[in-house]
Amino acid sequence: MYKRRSFLAATAVALSVLLSGCGEEKQEASAQAQPAAQEKISWKMVTTWPKNFPGLGTGANNLAELITEMSDGRLDVKVYGAGELVGALDVFDAVSRGTAEMGHGAGYYWKGKAPAGQFFAAVPFGLTAQEMNGWIYSGGGLELWAEAYEPFGIIPMPAGNTGVQMGGWFNKEINTISDLEGLKMRIPGLGGEVLKRAGGTPVLLPGGEIFPSLQSGAIDATEWVGPYNDLAFGLHKASKYYYYPGWHEPGTTLEALINKKAFDALPKDLQSIVLAATRVANADMIAEFTARNNAALESLVNEHKVDLRPYPQEVLSQLQVLSDEVVAEQAQVDEISKKVYESYKGFRDQAIDWHAISEQAMLNARNPQ
């Protein structure tokens, strides 16, 4: 799926030049160090996704392939899907313990261990994919993320984004906020806490358990990602109504988890390759979702006759009020959550101001109502 060998070769050359320099003395030093540089290192990457699942699982594969190829095989990364080596929700612990050197997942899956991690995955009515990248890479987010995971011996890096998700699959209409009362819905993280505040029951399930749970009636509704992934799971076969927008996940960042001891043991050039590969994988995934979602949505609506509906504005407005309460309370869980929240909120406020006269204004002009 990802055919970029010429790009990888160019990247490897660029990294080599950057890291080794072009002076004659450095070339000689590099030649002297050649035997050590050719040491083969093998890493395992565990993921929360089903093996080779489109977008998410293949995004993890892409990251592993990038690292392996950019290092010319010196650092070989093997991917394990959910359940192959550890359970889908055990990825964080596996990387922390060193059972695997890398993981691929999302921060809200381990909120019981690192509550602040949820802010780096998805905040209801929060940052979009573009804004998340701005905050993480250039707004102080990455440093705070590293601080949040440091006690666990984990280095986090962005490694993909789904963009704005869909609101979810239901077997009844959602006309008022009261329609969420008593609803048992698969929904993780802060979005799940908002559903609970609205009277529903959030259920945390890994991707592979969603369809059978929905089909059997163990849950009443579910959100997963968006048309590209939802079609692949066949969720339309177990639900009637498909609601949008995904107020709970406006720009979900997926994360690469890197065991710090394993990372520190790498030569400096391989460390640079690992970090650079996460940036490429981060950009690749949002590009893929942007390219694939609408075709999948058309298939759901036109071929499978899914009933596509917008959430009523009244419902969204009430959910936003509840979201603001839940997110503010989450900031009080511990000191690092408070620091992350303050940084996140400050970035969100300025992003809203800027995008009101840039992205949002342009979209309004392009698509006048």
Coordinates of C-alpha atoms in Angstrom, one line a residue:
M1 CA 0.0 0.0 0.0
Y2 CA 2.8 2.4 0.9
K3 CA 5.2 2.5 -2.1
R4 CA 7.8 5.0 -1.3
R5 CA 11.2 3.3 -1.7
S6 CA 12.6 6.2 -3.6
F7 CA 11.4 8.6 -0.9
L8 CA 12.9 6.3 1.8
A9 CA 16.2 6.2 0.0
A10 CA 16.3 9.9 -0.2
T11 CA 15.3 10.3 3.4
A12 CA 18.0 7.8 4.5
V13 CA 20.6 9.7 2.5
A14 CA 19.5 13.0 4.0
L15 CA 19.6 11.7 7.5
S16 CA 23.0 10.2 6.8
V17 CA 24.4 13.5 5.6
L18 CA 22.8 15.4 8.4
L19 CA 24.0 13.1 11.1
S20 CA 27.5 12.3 9.8
G21 CA 28.4 15.6 8.2
C22 CA 30.4 16.0 5.0
G23 CA 33.9 16.6 6.3
E24 CA 36.6 14.3 5.4
E25 CA 37.5 13.6 9.0
K26 CA 33.9 12.6 9.8
Q27 CA 33.8 10.3 6.8
E28 CA 36.9 8.6 8.1
A29 CA 35.3 8.3 11.6
S30 CA 32.2 6.9 10.0
A31 CA 34.2 4.3 8.1
Q32 CA 36.0 3.3 11.3
A33 CA 32.7 2.8 13.1
Q34 CA 31.1 0.8 10.2
P35 CA 31.1 -2.6 11.9
A36 CA 29.2 -1.4 15.0
A37 CA 26.8 0.5 12.7
Q38 CA 25.8 -2.7 10.9
E39 CA 24.5 -4.4 14.1
K40 CA 21.0 -5.8 13.5
I41 CA 18.4 -5.0 16.1
S42 CA 15.0 -6.5 16.3
W43 CA 12.0 -4.8 17.9
K44 CA 8.4 -5.9 18.5
M45 CA 5.5 -3.5 18.0
V46 CA 2.2 -4.4 19.7
T47 CA -1.0 -2.7 18.6
T48 CA -4.6 -2.2 19.8
W49 CA -5.9 -2.9 16.3
P50 CA -6.8 -6.1 14.5
K51 CA -4.0 -7.4 12.3
N52 CA -3.8 -5.5 9.0
F53 CA -7.0 -3.6 9.7
P54 CA -7.4 -0.8 7.1
G55 CA -6.2 2.6 8.2
L56 CA -5.3 1.8 11.8
G57 CA -3.6 -1.6 11.6
T58 CA -2.0 -0.8 8.2
G59 CA -0.9 2.6 9.7
A60 CA 1.0 0.6 12.4
N61 CA 2.5 -1.6 9.6
N62 CA 3.5 1.5 7.7
L63 CA 5.4 2.9 10.7
A64 CA 7.2 -0.4 11.2
E65 CA 8.1 -0.6 7.5
L66 CA 9.4 2.9 7.5
I67 CA 11.7 2.3 10.4
T68 CA 13.0 -1.0 8.9
E69 CA 13.6 0.4 5.4
M70 CA 15.0 3.8 6.5
S71 CA 17.5 2.0 8.7
D72 CA 18.4 -0.4 5.8
G73 CA 17.3 -3.3 8.0
R74 CA 19.5 -2.4 10.9
L75 CA 16.4 -1.9 13.1
D76 CA 13.8 -4.4 12.1
V77 CA 10.3 -3.9 13.6
K78 CA 7.7 -6.7 13.6
V79 CA 4.1 -5.8 14.1
Y80 CA 1.7 -7.9 16.3
G81 CA -2.0 -7.2 16.0
A82 CA -4.4 -7.2 19.0
G83 CA -4.3 -10.5 20.8
E84 CA -1.3 -11.9 19.0
L85 CA 1.2 -11.1 21.7
V86 CA -0.8 -9.1 24.2
G87 CA -4.5 -8.0 24.4
A88 CA -5.7 -4.9 22.6
L89 CA -5.9 -2.9 25.9
D90 CA -2.7 -4.2 27.3
V91 CA -0.4 -2.4 24.8
F92 CA 0.6 0.4 27.2
D93 CA 1.7 -2.0 30.0
A94 CA 3.5 -4.2 27.5
V95 CA 5.7 -1.3 26.3
S96 CA 6.2 0.0 29.8
R97 CA 7.4 -3.4 31.0
G98 CA 9.6 -3.9 27.9
T99 CA 7.6 -6.9 26.7
A100 CA 7.6 -5.0 23.4
E101 CA 9.8 -2.1 22.4
M102 CA 7.0 -0.3 20.6
G103 CA 3.2 0.0 20.7
H104 CA 0.6 1.7 18.5
G105 CA -2.8 2.8 20.0
A106 CA -4.6 5.8 21.4
G107 CA -4.2 7.5 24.8
Y108 CA -7.8 7.1 26.0
Y109 CA -7.4 3.4 26.1
W110 CA -5.2 3.6 29.2
K111 CA -6.8 6.5 31.0
G112 CA -6.8 4.5 34.2
K113 CA -3.0 4.6 34.2
A114 CA -2.2 7.9 32.6
P115 CA -5.3 10.1 32.7
A116 CA -3.6 13.0 31.0
G117 CA -3.0 10.9 27.9
Q118 CA -6.6 11.4 26.9
F119 CA -5.9 15.0 26.0
F120 CA -3.4 13.8 23.4
A121 CA -6.0 11.4 21.8
A122 CA -9.3 13.3 21.5
V123 CA -11.2 15.9 23.5
P124 CA -14.9 16.4 22.8
F125 CA -15.5 19.6 20.7
G126 CA -11.7 20.0 20.8
L127 CA -8.9 20.2 18.3
T128 CA -9.0 19.0 14.7
A129 CA -6.2 17.0 13.2
Q130 CA -4.4 20.1 11.9
E131 CA -4.8 21.8 15.3
M132 CA -3.6 18.7 17.2
N133 CA -0.4 18.7 15.1
G134 CA 0.0 22.4 15.8
W135 CA -0.3 22.0 19.5
I136 CA 1.8 18.8 19.8
Y137 CA 4.6 19.7 17.5
S138 CA 4.8 23.5 17.9
G139 CA 2.6 24.4 20.9
G140 CA 4.3 22.6 23.8
G141 CA 2.1 19.5 23.7
L142 CA 4.8 17.0 23.0
E143 CA 6.9 18.0 25.9
L144 CA 3.9 17.7 28.3
W145 CA 3.0 14.3 26.7
A146 CA 6.5 13.1 27.4
E147 CA 6.2 14.3 31.0
A148 CA 2.9 12.5 31.4
Y149 CA 4.4 9.1 30.2
E150 CA 7.8 9.5 31.7
P151 CA 6.9 7.7 35.0
F152 CA 6.0 4.6 32.9
G153 CA 9.3 4.6 30.9
I154 CA 7.5 5.4 27.7
I155 CA 8.3 8.0 25.0
P156 CA 5.1 9.0 23.1
M157 CA 5.0 10.3 19.6
P158 CA 2.0 11.1 17.2
A159 CA 1.7 8.3 14.7
G160 CA -1.5 8.9 12.8
N161 CA -4.8 10.8 12.9
T162 CA -8.3 9.8 11.8
G163 CA -9.6 13.4 11.3
V164 CA -13.1 14.1 12.4
Q165 CA -14.9 10.9 13.2
M166 CA -18.5 10.0 12.8
G167 CA -21.1 10.3 15.7
G168 CA -21.9 6.6 15.8
W169 CA -24.3 3.8 15.0
F170 CA -27.7 3.6 16.6
N171 CA -30.8 1.4 16.3
K172 CA -33.1 4.3 17.4
E173 CA -33.4 7.9 16.4
I174 CA -31.6 10.5 18.5
N175 CA -33.9 13.5 18.5
T176 CA -33.3 14.9 22.0
I177 CA -30.6 14.5 24.7
S178 CA -33.0 12.3 26.7
D179 CA -32.7 9.7 23.9
L180 CA -29.2 9.0 25.2
E181 CA -30.5 8.1 28.7
G182 CA -30.1 4.4 29.5
L183 CA -28.2 3.8 26.2
K184 CA -25.3 1.3 26.5
M185 CA -22.8 2.6 24.0
R186 CA -19.3 1.6 23.1
I187 CA -17.4 4.9 23.4
P188 CA -14.0 5.5 25.0
G189 CA -12.3 8.3 26.8
L190 CA -13.7 11.7 27.6
G191 CA -16.5 11.2 25.1
G192 CA -17.6 8.2 27.2
E193 CA -17.7 10.4 30.4
V194 CA -19.9 12.9 28.6
L195 CA -22.3 10.1 27.6
K196 CA -22.4 9.0 31.2
R197 CA -23.2 12.6 32.2
A198 CA -26.1 12.5 29.7
G199 CA -27.5 9.4 31.4
G200 CA -26.0 6.7 29.1
T201 CA -23.6 3.9 29.9
P202 CA -20.2 4.0 28.2
V203 CA -18.6 0.6 27.4
L204 CA -14.9 0.3 26.5
L205 CA -14.4 -2.4 23.9
P206 CA -11.4 -3.1 21.5
G207 CA -12.3 -2.9 17.8
G208 CA -12.5 -6.6 17.3
E209 CA -15.3 -7.0 19.8
I210 CA -17.6 -4.2 18.6
F211 CA -19.5 -6.0 15.8
P212 CA -20.5 -9.1 17.8
S213 CA -21.4 -7.0 20.8
L214 CA -23.6 -4.8 18.7
Q215 CA -25.2 -7.7 16.8
S216 CA -26.0 -9.6 20.0
G217 CA -27.5 -6.6 21.8
A218 CA -24.8 -6.5 24.4
I219 CA -24.5 -2.8 23.5
D220 CA -27.2 -0.6 22.0
A221 CA -25.0 1.7 20.0
T222 CA -21.3 2.2 19.1
E223 CA -18.9 4.7 17.6
W224 CA -15.8 3.4 15.9
V225 CA -14.0 5.8 13.5
G226 CA -15.6 6.8 10.3
P227 CA -16.9 5.3 7.0
Y228 CA -13.6 3.8 5.8
N229 CA -13.2 1.8 9.0
D230 CA -16.9 1.3 9.8
L231 CA -17.6 -0.2 6.5
A232 CA -14.6 -2.6 6.9
F233 CA -16.1 -3.8 10.2
G234 CA -19.6 -4.2 8.7
L235 CA -21.3 -2.1 11.3
H236 CA -24.1 -1.3 8.9
K237 CA -25.2 -4.9 9.2
A238 CA -26.1 -4.4 12.9
S239 CA -27.4 -0.8 13.0
K240 CA -29.8 1.3 11.2
Y241 CA -28.9 5.0 11.9
Y242 CA -25.5 6.6 11.2
Y243 CA -25.1 9.9 12.9
Y244 CA -22.6 12.8 12.4
P245 CA -20.5 14.7 13.3
G246 CA -18.2 12.9 15.7
W247 CA -18.4 15.6 18.5
H248 CA -16.5 13.3 20.8
E249 CA -13.5 12.8 18.5
P250 CA -12.8 15.8 16.2
G251 CA -9.2 14.9 15.4
T252 CA -8.1 11.7 17.1
T253 CA -4.3 11.4 17.4
L254 CA -3.0 7.9 17.5
E255 CA 0.3 7.3 19.3
A256 CA 3.5 5.4 19.0
L257 CA 4.7 4.2 22.4
I258 CA 8.4 3.7 22.6
N259 CA 10.1 1.9 25.5
K260 CA 12.6 4.5 26.7
K261 CA 15.3 2.0 27.7
A262 CA 15.2 0.4 24.3
F263 CA 15.3 3.8 22.6
D264 CA 18.2 5.0 24.7
A265 CA 20.2 1.9 23.8
L266 CA 19.9 2.7 20.0
P267 CA 22.7 4.5 18.2
K268 CA 21.9 8.2 17.6
D269 CA 21.1 7.8 13.9
L270 CA 18.6 5.0 14.6
Q271 CA 17.0 7.2 17.3
S272 CA 16.6 9.9 14.7
I273 CA 15.1 7.4 12.2
V274 CA 12.5 6.2 14.7
L275 CA 11.4 9.7 15.5
A276 CA 11.4 10.8 11.8
A277 CA 9.4 7.7 10.8
T278 CA 6.6 8.6 13.3
R279 CA 6.2 12.0 11.6
V280 CA 5.9 10.4 8.2
A281 CA 3.4 7.8 9.5
N282 CA 1.4 10.6 11.2
A283 CA 1.0 12.5 7.9
D284 CA 0.3 9.3 5.9
M285 CA -2.6 8.2 8.0
I286 CA -4.7 11.4 7.9
A287 CA -4.0 11.5 4.1
E288 CA -5.4 8.0 3.7
F289 CA -8.5 8.7 5.7
T290 CA -9.1 11.9 3.8
A291 CA -8.8 10.0 0.5
R292 CA -10.9 7.0 1.5
N293 CA -13.8 8.2 3.7
N294 CA -16.2 9.7 1.2
A295 CA -16.1 6.7 -1.1
A296 CA -16.9 4.4 1.8
L297 CA -19.7 6.7 2.9
E298 CA -21.2 6.7 -0.6
S299 CA -21.1 2.9 -0.5
L300 CA -22.8 2.8 2.9
V301 CA -25.6 5.1 1.8
N302 CA -26.1 4.1 -1.8
E303 CA -25.4 0.4 -1.7
H304 CA -26.2 -0.6 1.8
K305 CA -29.0 1.9 2.3
V306 CA -27.7 3.3 5.6
D307 CA -29.9 6.1 7.1
L308 CA -27.4 8.9 7.4
R309 CA -28.5 11.7 9.8
P310 CA -27.0 14.8 11.5
Y311 CA -27.3 15.1 15.2
P312 CA -30.0 17.8 16.0
Q313 CA -28.3 21.1 16.9
E314 CA -30.1 21.1 20.3
V315 CA -28.5 17.7 21.1
L316 CA -25.0 19.0 20.1
S317 CA -25.4 22.2 22.1
Q318 CA -26.3 20.2 25.2
L319 CA -23.5 17.7 24.7
Q320 CA -21.0 20.6 24.4
V321 CA -22.2 22.0 27.7
L322 CA -21.6 18.6 29.3
S323 CA -18.3 18.2 27.6
D324 CA -17.0 21.5 29.0
E325 CA -17.9 20.3 32.5
V326 CA -16.3 16.9 32.0
V327 CA -13.1 18.2 30.5
A328 CA -12.6 20.8 33.2
E329 CA -13.1 18.2 35.9
Q330 CA -10.6 15.9 34.2
A331 CA -8.0 18.6 34.6
Q332 CA -8.3 18.2 38.4
V333 CA -7.4 14.5 38.5
D334 CA -3.7 15.2 39.0
E335 CA -1.1 17.8 38.5
I336 CA 0.1 16.8 35.1
S337 CA -3.5 16.7 33.8
K338 CA -3.9 20.3 35.0
K339 CA -0.8 21.4 33.2
V340 CA -1.9 19.6 30.0
Y341 CA -5.4 21.0 30.2
E342 CA -4.1 24.6 30.6
S343 CA -1.8 24.2 27.6
Y344 CA -4.6 22.5 25.5
K345 CA -7.2 25.0 26.4
G346 CA -4.9 28.0 25.6
F347 CA -4.0 26.5 22.2
R348 CA -7.7 25.7 21.4
D349 CA -8.8 29.3 22.2
Q350 CA -6.2 30.8 19.9
A351 CA -6.9 28.2 17.2
I352 CA -10.6 29.1 17.3
D353 CA -9.8 32.8 16.9
W354 CA -7.5 32.2 14.0
H355 CA -9.5 29.6 12.2
A356 CA -12.7 31.7 12.4
I357 CA -11.1 34.0 9.8
S358 CA -9.1 31.3 8.0
E359 CA -10.2 27.6 7.7
Q360 CA -13.8 28.1 8.9
A361 CA -14.3 31.3 6.9
M362 CA -13.0 29.7 3.7
L363 CA -15.1 26.6 4.2
N364 CA -18.2 28.8 4.8
A365 CA -17.4 30.6 1.5
R366 CA -16.8 27.4 -0.4
N367 CA -20.0 25.8 0.9
P368 CA -22.5 28.6 1.5
Q369 CA -25.7 27.4 3.1

